[in-house]
Amino acid sequence: YSVIATASGGITQTGALAITGVSTFQADTSNDITLTTATNNFVAAVGITSGRNVQLVDAGAIDLGASTVTGTLAVTATTGGDITDSAAISVGGTSTFTAANGQSIDLGSASTYTGTVAFVGTTLANVTINDSGAFDLAALTITNNLSVTAGGAVTQSGALVIPGTTTLAAGSANDITLTTATNNFTGAVGITSGQNVGLTDAGAIVLGASTVSGTYSVIATASGGITQTGALAITGVSTFQADTSNDITLTTATNNFVAAVGITSGRNVQLVDAGAIVLGASTVSGTYSVIATASGGITQTGALAITGVSTFQADTSNDITLTTATNNFVAAVGITSGRNVALTDAGAIVLG
């Protein structure tokens, strides 16, 4: 089904369209395409060759073919179907995708969304988006997984409530900044690629496998700790913050923290690195356990203020050097293993 309005006019409808094959619509870039009858049924892909503001409604699922929209794009799957794409989409204005309760929005083709993108639905299941440029996430509540791939920075303008996994990819030269205090990531948050990454959760946060080429900041604002389900490979400084009644447990053996790891606050803290580990300024209200599993020692770049017992472990061919003059180990300091060990405390020190 191919419809072309060659000039000076748009495309509208007065009755439902039931199209089994591919549908293609073309208006010039100063005219609109408005196909909003609730009982439309586009079985195969719907492509927009050109058009200004475009509105599409399907009674079930709708698949978007290759499309170029110079204005706004609004796509609605009214009942019982997902919104997907099978080719790249280019939108000059804002985009709004609306699906029925329990349905998903899967826009995984590498597309260009110039304006803001909104995902609408009371209980959307999964949301996947792939933008060739920067991407800003508006407020979003879904029941399952979120996946965002961008060719620029990933930011947010509203809170994210994601019960499933969250997967974010911005490329190694672009930042990911999801620091709204009311975010709630229940499943693991993994960074496929990103430069400087900031994550904030209103409660506990679980870190999935992540590769970060710059800095990495993780904040669990209240009522939860920080844990992990996959290895963290962080090139820049890492900073972790939980409240003083919650733990930080990052004990995957293949973690690789290249730069310093600092603890802004946390109760019992456990850190494991596959090689050497550098400790940044840290304040820990409970116990503190640091393990460099192989091929590296333990050093520091900032003062350690540790209320509970501290335990440090390097292999027998590597050193532990914690000699910042303002360190404050309130409880015992134990060395599980290490070669040459140097410890400094601003006051009294108890050796475990």
Short mmCIF file of C-alpha atoms in Angstrom, two decimals:
data_model
loop_
_atom_site.label_atom_id
_atom_site.label_comp_id
_atom_site.label_asym_id
_atom_site.label_seq_id
_atom_site.Cartn_x
_atom_site.Cartn_y
_atom_site.Cartn_z
CA TYR A 1 0.00 0.00 0.00
CA SER A 2 1.74 3.17 -1.25
CA VAL A 3 0.28 6.64 -0.86
CA ILE A 4 1.95 9.79 -2.19
CA ALA A 5 0.72 13.36 -1.83
CA THR A 6 3.07 15.04 -4.27
CA ALA A 7 2.78 18.66 -3.14
CA SER A 8 0.79 21.19 -1.10
CA GLY A 9 -1.17 18.66 0.87
CA GLY A 10 -1.05 16.03 3.60
CA ILE A 11 -2.47 12.54 4.03
CA THR A 12 -5.51 11.90 6.24
CA GLN A 13 -8.24 9.26 6.52
CA THR A 14 -11.98 8.90 7.05
CA GLY A 15 -12.16 5.12 7.44
CA ALA A 16 -10.10 2.26 8.86
CA LEU A 17 -7.15 0.84 6.92
CA ALA A 18 -6.56 -2.93 6.92
CA ILE A 19 -3.26 -3.49 5.14
CA THR A 20 -1.60 -6.90 5.01
CA GLY A 21 1.59 -5.88 3.21
CA VAL A 22 4.07 -3.07 3.69
CA SER A 23 2.59 0.44 3.83
CA THR A 24 4.48 3.51 2.59
CA PHE A 25 3.31 7.10 2.93
CA GLN A 26 4.86 10.20 1.42
CA ALA A 27 3.94 13.85 1.87
CA ASP A 28 6.26 16.77 1.33
CA THR A 29 8.18 18.09 4.30
CA SER A 30 5.73 20.93 4.95
CA ASN A 31 2.65 18.71 5.23
CA ASP A 32 1.36 16.24 7.79
CA ILE A 33 0.36 12.57 7.74
CA THR A 34 -2.49 11.82 10.15
CA LEU A 35 -3.72 8.21 10.30
CA THR A 36 -5.37 7.99 13.69
CA THR A 37 -8.44 5.80 13.24
CA ALA A 38 -8.41 3.45 16.22
CA THR A 39 -9.27 0.36 14.15
CA ASN A 40 -6.44 0.65 11.63
CA ASN A 41 -4.59 -2.64 11.16
CA PHE A 42 -1.13 -2.43 9.62
CA VAL A 43 0.04 -6.05 9.56
CA ALA A 44 3.46 -5.37 7.99
CA ALA A 45 5.84 -2.43 8.38
CA VAL A 46 4.69 1.17 8.01
CA GLY A 47 7.26 3.49 6.46
CA ILE A 48 7.21 7.28 6.08
CA THR A 49 9.18 8.33 3.02
CA SER A 50 8.72 11.97 4.02
CA GLY A 51 6.33 14.10 6.01
CA ARG A 52 6.17 16.84 8.61
CA ASN A 53 4.12 15.90 11.69
CA VAL A 54 3.16 12.23 11.58
CA GLN A 55 0.54 10.39 13.66
CA LEU A 56 -0.04 6.65 13.32
CA VAL A 57 -2.53 4.48 15.21
CA ASP A 58 -2.88 0.70 14.98
CA ALA A 59 -5.46 -1.47 16.73
CA GLY A 60 -2.69 -3.97 17.56
CA ALA A 61 1.06 -4.17 17.15
CA ILE A 62 2.80 -1.77 14.78
CA ASP A 63 6.20 -2.08 13.13
CA LEU A 64 7.92 1.03 11.81
CA GLY A 65 9.85 0.76 8.58
CA ALA A 66 12.42 3.21 7.28
CA SER A 67 11.02 6.68 7.99
CA THR A 68 12.02 10.33 7.70
CA VAL A 69 9.89 12.78 9.68
CA THR A 70 10.85 16.44 9.77
CA GLY A 71 8.43 17.37 12.57
CA THR A 72 6.89 15.34 15.35
CA LEU A 73 6.14 11.62 15.40
CA ALA A 74 3.35 10.02 17.46
CA VAL A 75 2.79 6.27 17.27
CA THR A 76 0.07 4.41 19.18
CA ALA A 77 -0.57 0.67 19.44
CA THR A 78 -4.01 0.71 21.04
CA THR A 79 -4.40 -2.87 22.33
CA GLY A 80 -2.55 -6.16 22.45
CA GLY A 81 0.58 -5.32 20.54
CA ASP A 82 4.12 -3.95 20.75
CA ILE A 83 5.71 -1.04 18.93
CA THR A 84 8.82 -2.14 17.04
CA ASP A 85 11.03 -0.96 14.22
CA SER A 86 12.59 -2.88 11.35
CA ALA A 87 14.68 -0.03 9.89
CA ALA A 88 16.18 3.30 10.87
CA ILE A 89 13.93 6.24 11.76
CA SER A 90 14.82 9.93 11.57
CA VAL A 91 12.67 12.41 13.51
CA GLY A 92 13.35 16.15 13.58
CA GLY A 93 10.95 16.96 16.42
CA THR A 94 9.64 15.21 19.49
CA SER A 95 8.62 11.54 19.44
CA THR A 96 5.86 9.90 21.47
CA PHE A 97 5.32 6.14 21.56
CA THR A 98 2.18 4.87 23.31
CA ALA A 99 1.48 1.18 23.91
CA ALA A 100 -1.20 -0.66 25.85
CA ASN A 101 -0.71 -2.14 29.30
CA GLY A 102 1.72 -5.06 29.37
CA GLN A 103 3.17 -4.34 25.93
CA SER A 104 6.72 -3.39 24.96
CA ILE A 105 8.39 -0.72 22.87
CA ASP A 106 11.40 -2.10 21.00
CA LEU A 107 13.15 0.47 18.81
CA GLY A 108 16.52 -1.19 18.40
CA SER A 109 17.45 0.04 14.93
CA ALA A 110 20.11 2.75 14.88
CA SER A 111 17.91 5.83 14.47
CA THR A 112 18.07 9.61 14.92
CA TYR A 113 15.69 11.25 17.40
CA THR A 114 16.46 14.96 17.46
CA GLY A 115 13.81 15.99 19.98
CA THR A 116 12.76 14.44 23.26
CA VAL A 117 11.32 10.93 23.22
CA ALA A 118 8.43 9.92 25.48
CA PHE A 119 7.29 6.36 26.18
CA VAL A 120 3.66 6.29 27.30
CA GLY A 121 1.74 3.44 28.94
CA THR A 122 0.46 2.69 32.40
CA THR A 123 2.33 -0.61 32.67
CA LEU A 124 4.78 -0.92 29.80
CA ALA A 125 6.84 -4.11 29.94
CA ASN A 126 10.18 -3.55 28.17
CA VAL A 127 11.63 -0.46 26.49
CA THR A 128 14.54 -0.52 24.02
CA ILE A 129 15.82 2.56 22.20
CA ASN A 130 18.80 3.13 19.89
CA ASP A 131 19.66 6.75 19.05
CA SER A 132 22.61 7.78 16.90
CA GLY A 133 23.05 10.95 18.98
CA ALA A 134 22.61 12.00 22.59
CA PHE A 135 19.51 10.67 24.35
CA ASP A 136 17.52 12.12 27.25
CA LEU A 137 15.21 9.84 29.23
CA ALA A 138 11.93 11.40 30.30
CA ALA A 139 10.18 10.05 33.40
CA LEU A 140 9.54 6.35 32.83
CA THR A 141 7.94 3.53 34.82
CA ILE A 142 7.93 0.04 33.33
CA THR A 143 7.53 -3.51 34.63
CA ASN A 144 10.59 -5.14 33.08
CA ASN A 145 13.82 -4.19 31.29
CA LEU A 146 15.26 -0.95 29.90
CA SER A 147 17.95 -0.81 27.20
CA VAL A 148 19.39 2.46 25.89
CA THR A 149 22.02 2.74 23.17
CA ALA A 150 23.19 6.20 22.15
CA GLY A 151 25.84 7.83 20.01
CA GLY A 152 26.11 10.68 22.51
CA ALA A 153 25.51 11.37 26.16
CA VAL A 154 22.67 9.60 28.02
CA THR A 155 20.85 11.86 30.48
CA GLN A 156 17.47 12.05 32.17
CA SER A 157 14.78 14.65 32.76
CA GLY A 158 12.52 12.52 34.98
CA ALA A 159 12.72 9.65 37.45
CA LEU A 160 13.22 6.09 36.20
CA VAL A 161 11.44 3.15 37.86
CA ILE A 162 12.85 -0.05 36.36
CA PRO A 163 12.08 -3.40 38.05
CA GLY A 164 14.14 -5.42 35.55
CA THR A 165 17.65 -4.96 34.23
CA THR A 166 18.92 -1.66 32.87
CA THR A 167 21.54 -1.72 30.11
CA LEU A 168 23.20 1.50 28.96
CA ALA A 169 25.64 2.08 26.09
CA ALA A 170 26.89 5.55 25.14
CA GLY A 171 30.29 4.77 23.64
CA SER A 172 33.61 5.27 25.36
CA ALA A 173 33.70 9.04 24.67
CA ASN A 174 30.26 9.94 26.01
CA ASP A 175 28.88 10.34 29.53
CA ILE A 176 25.96 8.60 31.22
CA THR A 177 24.31 10.74 33.90
CA LEU A 178 21.32 9.21 35.68
CA THR A 179 21.45 11.01 39.01
CA THR A 180 17.83 11.85 39.82
CA ALA A 181 17.43 11.08 43.54
CA THR A 182 14.11 9.23 43.06
CA ASN A 183 15.35 6.70 40.51
CA ASN A 184 14.53 3.11 41.45
CA PHE A 185 16.56 0.43 39.68
CA THR A 186 15.46 -2.92 41.12
CA GLY A 187 17.41 -5.12 38.71
CA ALA A 188 21.08 -4.81 37.83
CA VAL A 189 22.35 -1.68 36.07
CA GLY A 190 25.02 -2.51 33.51
CA ILE A 191 27.17 -0.12 31.49
CA THR A 192 28.15 -1.61 28.14
CA SER A 193 30.18 1.51 27.36
CA GLY A 194 30.43 5.02 28.73
CA GLN A 195 32.98 7.67 29.70
CA ASN A 196 32.04 9.37 32.97
CA VAL A 197 29.11 7.53 34.57
CA GLY A 198 26.90 8.71 37.44
CA LEU A 199 24.13 6.53 38.88
CA THR A 200 21.76 7.35 41.75
CA ASP A 201 19.10 5.09 43.28
CA ALA A 202 16.57 5.96 45.98
CA GLY A 203 17.29 2.59 47.60
CA ALA A 204 19.65 -0.32 47.05
CA ILE A 205 21.44 -0.59 43.72
CA VAL A 206 22.84 -3.68 42.01
CA LEU A 207 25.68 -3.13 39.53
CA GLY A 208 25.79 -5.35 36.47
CA ALA A 209 28.87 -5.99 34.35
CA SER A 210 30.21 -2.56 33.37
CA THR A 211 32.99 -1.05 31.29
CA VAL A 212 33.65 2.64 32.01
CA SER A 213 36.44 4.59 30.34
CA GLY A 214 36.26 7.55 32.75
CA THR A 215 34.97 8.09 36.27
CA TYR A 216 32.25 6.05 37.97
CA SER A 217 30.00 7.42 40.72
CA VAL A 218 27.31 5.32 42.38
CA ILE A 219 24.97 6.59 45.10
CA ALA A 220 22.36 4.57 47.00
CA THR A 221 20.59 7.47 48.70
CA ALA A 222 18.75 5.61 51.48
CA SER A 223 17.52 2.22 52.67
CA GLY A 224 19.85 0.11 50.62
CA GLY A 225 23.39 -0.94 49.91
CA ILE A 226 25.51 -1.37 46.78
CA THR A 227 26.19 -4.86 45.39
CA GLN A 228 27.16 -6.35 42.05
CA THR A 229 26.27 -9.22 39.71
CA GLY A 230 29.01 -8.68 37.12
CA ALA A 231 32.60 -7.49 36.92
CA LEU A 232 33.40 -3.76 36.96
CA ALA A 233 36.16 -2.48 34.63
CA ILE A 234 36.65 1.17 35.58
CA THR A 235 39.48 3.27 34.14
CA GLY A 236 38.90 6.47 36.12
CA VAL A 237 38.23 7.21 39.77
CA SER A 238 35.39 5.23 41.36
CA THR A 239 33.25 6.70 44.14
CA PHE A 240 30.59 4.76 46.07
CA GLN A 241 28.10 6.11 48.59
CA ALA A 242 25.58 4.25 50.73
CA ASP A 243 24.16 5.57 53.98
CA THR A 244 25.90 4.64 57.22
CA SER A 245 23.50 1.77 57.95
CA ASN A 246 24.01 -0.03 54.63
CA ASP A 247 26.83 -2.07 53.13
CA ILE A 248 28.91 -1.82 49.96
CA THR A 249 29.90 -5.25 48.66
CA LEU A 250 31.96 -5.34 45.46
CA THR A 251 33.68 -8.70 45.68
CA THR A 252 33.68 -10.09 42.12
CA ALA A 253 37.17 -11.51 41.62
CA THR A 254 37.57 -10.03 38.13
CA ASN A 255 36.86 -6.40 39.06
CA ASN A 256 39.46 -4.00 37.67
CA PHE A 257 39.62 -0.58 39.29
CA VAL A 258 42.47 1.16 37.48
CA ALA A 259 42.29 4.44 39.44
CA ALA A 260 41.40 5.16 43.07
CA VAL A 261 38.30 3.72 44.74
CA GLY A 262 36.75 6.06 47.29
CA ILE A 263 33.94 5.45 49.77
CA THR A 264 31.98 8.61 50.55
CA SER A 265 29.99 6.71 53.18
CA GLY A 266 28.94 3.16 53.96
CA ARG A 267 28.71 0.64 56.78
CA ASN A 268 30.56 -2.62 56.06
CA VAL A 269 32.63 -2.26 52.88
CA GLN A 270 34.25 -5.05 50.86
CA LEU A 271 36.37 -4.38 47.77
CA VAL A 272 38.08 -6.90 45.49
CA ASP A 273 40.34 -6.14 42.52
CA ALA A 274 41.93 -8.63 40.11
CA GLY A 275 45.18 -6.65 40.32
CA ALA A 276 46.50 -3.69 42.26
CA ILE A 277 44.01 -1.43 44.01
CA VAL A 278 44.37 2.22 44.97
CA LEU A 279 42.21 3.46 47.83
CA GLY A 280 40.82 6.97 47.63
CA ALA A 281 39.59 9.03 50.57
CA SER A 282 37.05 6.87 52.40
CA THR A 283 34.76 7.06 55.42
CA VAL A 284 33.44 3.71 56.62
CA SER A 285 31.25 3.33 59.70
CA GLY A 286 31.67 -0.45 59.94
CA THR A 287 34.25 -2.95 58.74
CA TYR A 288 36.55 -2.50 55.75
CA SER A 289 37.95 -5.40 53.70
CA VAL A 290 40.22 -4.88 50.69
CA ILE A 291 41.64 -7.68 48.56
CA ALA A 292 44.06 -7.35 45.63
CA THR A 293 43.82 -10.89 44.29
CA ALA A 294 46.95 -11.03 42.14
CA SER A 295 49.67 -9.01 40.42
CA GLY A 296 49.32 -5.91 42.49
CA GLY A 297 49.54 -4.29 45.86
CA ILE A 298 47.36 -1.95 47.90
CA THR A 299 48.12 1.78 48.07
CA GLN A 300 46.17 4.95 48.78
CA THR A 301 45.64 8.50 47.50
CA GLY A 302 43.37 9.78 50.28
CA ALA A 303 42.88 9.36 54.00
CA LEU A 304 40.99 6.34 55.38
CA ALA A 305 38.60 6.87 58.32
CA ILE A 306 37.48 3.39 59.36
CA THR A 307 35.40 2.78 62.47
CA GLY A 308 35.31 -1.02 62.38
CA VAL A 309 37.95 -3.69 61.83
CA SER A 310 40.07 -3.25 58.68
CA THR A 311 41.49 -6.22 56.77
CA PHE A 312 43.90 -5.97 53.84
CA GLN A 313 45.08 -8.78 51.57
CA ALA A 314 47.65 -8.73 48.77
CA ASP A 315 49.53 -11.76 47.53
CA THR A 316 52.91 -12.55 49.06
CA SER A 317 54.85 -10.85 46.26
CA ASN A 318 53.10 -7.47 46.54
CA ASP A 319 53.20 -4.63 49.05
CA ILE A 320 50.59 -2.87 51.16
CA THR A 321 51.39 0.80 51.66
CA LEU A 322 48.90 2.87 53.65
CA THR A 323 50.97 5.78 54.90
CA THR A 324 48.74 8.86 54.64
CA ALA A 325 49.35 10.82 57.85
CA THR A 326 45.65 11.48 58.52
CA ASN A 327 44.47 7.85 58.38
CA ASN A 328 42.26 6.93 61.32
CA PHE A 329 41.80 3.23 62.01
CA VAL A 330 39.59 3.13 65.11
CA ALA A 331 39.46 -0.66 65.43
CA ALA A 332 42.05 -3.32 64.66
CA VAL A 333 43.94 -3.47 61.36
CA GLY A 334 44.71 -6.98 60.10
CA ILE A 335 46.91 -8.09 57.22
CA THR A 336 45.72 -11.40 55.75
CA SER A 337 48.77 -11.54 53.48
CA GLY A 338 51.26 -9.20 51.86
CA ARG A 339 54.97 -8.67 51.28
CA ASN A 340 56.23 -5.33 52.61
CA VAL A 341 53.59 -3.59 54.73
CA ALA A 342 53.58 0.04 55.93
CA LEU A 343 50.73 1.47 58.02
CA THR A 344 50.24 5.00 59.38
CA ASP A 345 47.54 6.22 61.77
CA ALA A 346 46.99 9.79 62.98
CA GLY A 347 46.38 8.40 66.49
CA ALA A 348 46.59 5.07 68.22
CA ILE A 349 46.59 1.92 66.05
CA VAL A 350 45.55 -1.60 67.02
CA LEU A 351 47.06 -4.45 65.00
CA GLY A 352 44.85 -7.44 64.37
#
